[in-house]
Amino acid sequence: SSFLPLLLMFVFSLTNRHVVTNSNPVDESKVEKASDSANIITTNEIKSESNKSVPFSIKICITLFFFIYVGSETGYGGWITTYALQENLTQSQYQAAYLSSYFWAALAFGRIIAIPLAIF
């Protein structure tokens, strides 16, 4: 779970890579004429947009957020069973262990439901 922030930093570092363009020669005068009349985006415009990078401070903030989020999520998932046993909230260890399963199932269900909700 602590691998996620490192993975995010790697993915964010890829934003500065070059865009792969078509290697076939293109007559730039035709592209410019067509773009003037039909609002076509040229390869130069695509290159300039792709060279914009996310500031490093934003990358650090997002990485820290996910590090704390995943850490608290994992911590709570492991702690809830111990808490239920110590406070005598359940009648057996098996019921306490199910609390952790219910937590992870609810989390997965919420994420699955969020997908179609995010589309609309």
C-alpha atoms as an extended CHARMM CRD file, in Angstrom:
* protein
*
       120  EXT
         1         1  SER       CA              0.0000000000        0.0000000000        0.0000000000  PROA      1               0.0000000000
         2         2  SER       CA              2.9210000000        2.3720000000        0.5400000000  PROA      2               0.0000000000
         3         3  PHE       CA              3.9640000000        1.6290000000       -3.0450000000  PROA      3               0.0000000000
         4         4  LEU       CA              1.1100000000        3.8120000000       -4.3600000000  PROA      4               0.0000000000
         5         5  PRO       CA              2.7370000000        7.2060000000       -3.6280000000  PROA      5               0.0000000000
         6         6  LEU       CA              5.9400000000        6.1110000000       -5.3570000000  PROA      6               0.0000000000
         7         7  LEU       CA              3.9410000000        4.9400000000       -8.3410000000  PROA      7               0.0000000000
         8         8  LEU       CA              2.1200000000        8.2780000000       -8.4840000000  PROA      8               0.0000000000
         9         9  MET       CA              5.3920000000       10.2040000000       -8.4480000000  PROA      9               0.0000000000
        10        10  PHE       CA              6.6550000000        8.0570000000      -11.3270000000  PROA      10              0.0000000000
        11        11  VAL       CA              3.4830000000        8.6410000000      -13.3340000000  PROA      11              0.0000000000
        12        12  PHE       CA              3.6530000000       12.3930000000      -12.7050000000  PROA      12              0.0000000000
        13        13  SER       CA              7.2790000000       12.4340000000      -13.8310000000  PROA      13              0.0000000000
        14        14  LEU       CA              6.1840000000       11.0190000000      -17.1920000000  PROA      14              0.0000000000
        15        15  THR       CA              4.2580000000       14.2060000000      -17.9670000000  PROA      15              0.0000000000
        16        16  ASN       CA              7.4630000000       15.8440000000      -19.2470000000  PROA      16              0.0000000000
        17        17  ARG       CA              8.1060000000       13.1990000000      -21.9150000000  PROA      17              0.0000000000
        18        18  HSD       CA              7.9300000000       13.9940000000      -25.6170000000  PROA      18              0.0000000000
        19        19  VAL       CA              4.8040000000       13.3920000000      -27.6390000000  PROA      19              0.0000000000
        20        20  VAL       CA              5.0950000000       10.7410000000      -30.3280000000  PROA      20              0.0000000000
        21        21  THR       CA              4.1690000000       12.3290000000      -33.6300000000  PROA      21              0.0000000000
        22        22  ASN       CA              3.6160000000       10.9770000000      -37.0910000000  PROA      22              0.0000000000
        23        23  SER       CA              6.9470000000       10.4730000000      -38.8790000000  PROA      23              0.0000000000
        24        24  ASN       CA              5.4320000000       11.0060000000      -42.3370000000  PROA      24              0.0000000000
        25        25  PRO       CA              6.3420000000       14.3660000000      -43.8720000000  PROA      25              0.0000000000
        26        26  VAL       CA              3.5130000000       16.8890000000      -43.8120000000  PROA      26              0.0000000000
        27        27  ASP       CA              3.2480000000       20.0140000000      -45.8910000000  PROA      27              0.0000000000
        28        28  GLU       CA              2.9690000000       22.6880000000      -43.1750000000  PROA      28              0.0000000000
        29        29  SER       CA              1.4450000000       25.2590000000      -45.5390000000  PROA      29              0.0000000000
        30        30  LYS       CA             -1.5170000000       22.9560000000      -46.1820000000  PROA      30              0.0000000000
        31        31  VAL       CA             -1.9400000000       22.3080000000      -42.4550000000  PROA      31              0.0000000000
        32        32  GLU       CA             -1.9010000000       26.0210000000      -41.6750000000  PROA      32              0.0000000000
        33        33  LYS       CA             -4.3930000000       26.8280000000      -44.4420000000  PROA      33              0.0000000000
        34        34  ALA       CA             -6.7040000000       24.0520000000      -43.2970000000  PROA      34              0.0000000000
        35        35  SER       CA             -6.4270000000       25.0880000000      -39.6610000000  PROA      35              0.0000000000
        36        36  ASP       CA             -7.3450000000       28.6810000000      -40.5010000000  PROA      36              0.0000000000
        37        37  SER       CA            -10.5110000000       27.6800000000      -42.2880000000  PROA      37              0.0000000000
        38        38  ALA       CA            -11.6770000000       24.7310000000      -40.1790000000  PROA      38              0.0000000000
        39        39  ASN       CA            -10.1910000000       25.3210000000      -36.6830000000  PROA      39              0.0000000000
        40        40  ILE       CA             -8.0260000000       22.1930000000      -36.8740000000  PROA      40              0.0000000000
        41        41  ILE       CA             -5.4690000000       21.7110000000      -34.1190000000  PROA      41              0.0000000000
        42        42  THR       CA             -1.9590000000       21.4420000000      -35.5410000000  PROA      42              0.0000000000
        43        43  THR       CA              0.8100000000       19.1970000000      -34.2150000000  PROA      43              0.0000000000
        44        44  ASN       CA              2.6440000000       22.2710000000      -32.9070000000  PROA      44              0.0000000000
        45        45  GLU       CA             -0.3510000000       23.1490000000      -30.7410000000  PROA      45              0.0000000000
        46        46  ILE       CA             -0.5100000000       19.5970000000      -29.4470000000  PROA      46              0.0000000000
        47        47  LYS       CA              3.1950000000       19.6780000000      -28.6070000000  PROA      47              0.0000000000
        48        48  SER       CA              2.8820000000       22.9740000000      -26.7380000000  PROA      48              0.0000000000
        49        49  GLU       CA             -0.0600000000       21.6620000000      -24.6920000000  PROA      49              0.0000000000
        50        50  SER       CA              1.7260000000       18.4220000000      -23.7930000000  PROA      50              0.0000000000
        51        51  ASN       CA              4.8560000000       20.2220000000      -22.6040000000  PROA      51              0.0000000000
        52        52  LYS       CA              2.9710000000       21.8880000000      -19.7720000000  PROA      52              0.0000000000
        53        53  SER       CA              3.8790000000       20.1870000000      -16.5230000000  PROA      53              0.0000000000
        54        54  VAL       CA              2.2260000000       19.9540000000      -13.1410000000  PROA      54              0.0000000000
        55        55  PRO       CA              4.1970000000       21.9990000000      -10.5980000000  PROA      55              0.0000000000
        56        56  PHE       CA              6.3540000000       19.9330000000       -8.2570000000  PROA      56              0.0000000000
        57        57  SER       CA              4.5930000000       21.3020000000       -5.1570000000  PROA      57              0.0000000000
        58        58  ILE       CA              1.2580000000       20.0050000000       -6.4760000000  PROA      58              0.0000000000
        59        59  LYS       CA              2.8420000000       16.6130000000       -7.1560000000  PROA      59              0.0000000000
        60        60  ILE       CA              4.1180000000       16.4630000000       -3.5710000000  PROA      60              0.0000000000
        61        61  CYS       CA              0.7110000000       17.4690000000       -2.1590000000  PROA      61              0.0000000000
        62        62  ILE       CA             -1.1210000000       14.8160000000       -4.1740000000  PROA      62              0.0000000000
        63        63  THR       CA              1.4400000000       12.1800000000       -3.2090000000  PROA      63              0.0000000000
        64        64  LEU       CA              1.1580000000       13.0750000000        0.4900000000  PROA      64              0.0000000000
        65        65  PHE       CA             -2.6210000000       13.0140000000        0.2660000000  PROA      65              0.0000000000
        66        66  PHE       CA             -2.6460000000        9.5030000000       -1.1920000000  PROA      66              0.0000000000
        67        67  PHE       CA              0.0200000000        8.3530000000        1.2700000000  PROA      67              0.0000000000
        68        68  ILE       CA             -2.1060000000        9.5350000000        4.2170000000  PROA      68              0.0000000000
        69        69  TYR       CA             -5.3590000000        8.3110000000        2.6490000000  PROA      69              0.0000000000
        70        70  VAL       CA             -4.1040000000        4.7830000000        1.9450000000  PROA      70              0.0000000000
        71        71  GLY       CA             -2.3600000000        4.6210000000        5.3180000000  PROA      71              0.0000000000
        72        72  SER       CA             -5.4730000000        5.6030000000        7.2500000000  PROA      72              0.0000000000
        73        73  GLU       CA             -7.6410000000        3.2760000000        5.1760000000  PROA      73              0.0000000000
        74        74  THR       CA             -5.3280000000        0.3240000000        5.8060000000  PROA      74              0.0000000000
        75        75  GLY       CA             -4.8830000000        1.2340000000        9.4500000000  PROA      75              0.0000000000
        76        76  TYR       CA             -8.6180000000        1.4030000000       10.0730000000  PROA      76              0.0000000000
        77        77  GLY       CA             -9.1970000000       -1.8810000000        8.2330000000  PROA      77              0.0000000000
        78        78  GLY       CA             -6.7300000000       -3.6260000000       10.5230000000  PROA      78              0.0000000000
        79        79  TRP       CA             -7.6630000000       -1.7810000000       13.7200000000  PROA      79              0.0000000000
        80        80  ILE       CA            -11.4300000000       -2.2840000000       13.6820000000  PROA      80              0.0000000000
        81        81  THR       CA            -11.1440000000       -5.9740000000       14.6010000000  PROA      81              0.0000000000
        82        82  THR       CA             -8.9090000000       -5.2480000000       17.6020000000  PROA      82              0.0000000000
        83        83  TYR       CA            -11.1640000000       -2.4120000000       18.7380000000  PROA      83              0.0000000000
        84        84  ALA       CA            -14.2810000000       -4.5750000000       18.5530000000  PROA      84              0.0000000000
        85        85  LEU       CA            -12.5900000000       -7.2850000000       20.6530000000  PROA      85              0.0000000000
        86        86  GLN       CA            -11.2170000000       -4.8840000000       23.2740000000  PROA      86              0.0000000000
        87        87  GLU       CA            -14.5370000000       -3.0790000000       23.7320000000  PROA      87              0.0000000000
        88        88  ASN       CA            -16.5590000000       -6.3270000000       23.7230000000  PROA      88              0.0000000000
        89        89  LEU       CA            -18.6650000000       -5.1120000000       20.8060000000  PROA      89              0.0000000000
        90        90  THR       CA            -18.9320000000       -8.6180000000       19.3810000000  PROA      90              0.0000000000
        91        91  GLN       CA            -19.5850000000      -12.0120000000       20.9050000000  PROA      91              0.0000000000
        92        92  SER       CA            -16.6700000000      -13.8250000000       19.2290000000  PROA      92              0.0000000000
        93        93  GLN       CA            -13.4290000000      -13.2850000000       17.3690000000  PROA      93              0.0000000000
        94        94  TYR       CA            -15.0930000000      -14.4390000000       14.1660000000  PROA      94              0.0000000000
        95        95  GLN       CA            -17.6840000000      -11.6770000000       14.3310000000  PROA      95              0.0000000000
        96        96  ALA       CA            -14.9450000000       -9.1410000000       15.0030000000  PROA      96              0.0000000000
        97        97  ALA       CA            -13.0130000000      -10.3940000000       11.9800000000  PROA      97              0.0000000000
        98        98  TYR       CA            -16.1130000000       -9.9450000000        9.8460000000  PROA      98              0.0000000000
        99        99  LEU       CA            -16.1070000000       -6.2280000000       10.6930000000  PROA      99              0.0000000000
       100       100  SER       CA            -12.8840000000       -5.8240000000        8.7400000000  PROA      100             0.0000000000
       101       101  SER       CA            -14.3790000000       -7.7580000000        5.8240000000  PROA      101             0.0000000000
       102       102  TYR       CA            -17.4980000000       -5.5890000000        5.9110000000  PROA      102             0.0000000000
       103       103  PHE       CA            -15.3400000000       -2.4600000000        5.8720000000  PROA      103             0.0000000000
       104       104  TRP       CA            -13.3660000000       -3.5710000000        2.8030000000  PROA      104             0.0000000000
       105       105  ALA       CA            -16.5120000000       -4.8060000000        1.0430000000  PROA      105             0.0000000000
       106       106  ALA       CA            -18.2780000000       -1.4880000000        1.6750000000  PROA      106             0.0000000000
       107       107  LEU       CA            -15.2450000000        0.4110000000        0.4110000000  PROA      107             0.0000000000
       108       108  ALA       CA            -15.1050000000       -1.6860000000       -2.7680000000  PROA      108             0.0000000000
       109       109  PHE       CA            -18.8660000000       -1.3570000000       -3.2760000000  PROA      109             0.0000000000
       110       110  GLY       CA            -18.6470000000        2.4190000000       -2.8960000000  PROA      110             0.0000000000
       111       111  ARG       CA            -15.8740000000        2.6480000000       -5.4600000000  PROA      111             0.0000000000
       112       112  ILE       CA            -17.7760000000        0.4740000000       -7.9190000000  PROA      112             0.0000000000
       113       113  ILE       CA            -20.9180000000        2.5920000000       -7.4920000000  PROA      113             0.0000000000
       114       114  ALA       CA            -18.8590000000        5.7820000000       -7.9310000000  PROA      114             0.0000000000
       115       115  ILE       CA            -17.8910000000        4.8250000000      -11.4830000000  PROA      115             0.0000000000
       116       116  PRO       CA            -21.3360000000        5.1910000000      -13.0930000000  PROA      116             0.0000000000
       117       117  LEU       CA            -22.1550000000        8.1460000000      -10.8540000000  PROA      117             0.0000000000
       118       118  ALA       CA            -19.0240000000        9.9740000000      -12.0420000000  PROA      118             0.0000000000
       119       119  ILE       CA            -20.1080000000        9.5660000000      -15.6660000000  PROA      119             0.0000000000
       120       120  PHE       CA            -23.3190000000       11.5040000000      -15.1020000000  PROA      120             0.0000000000
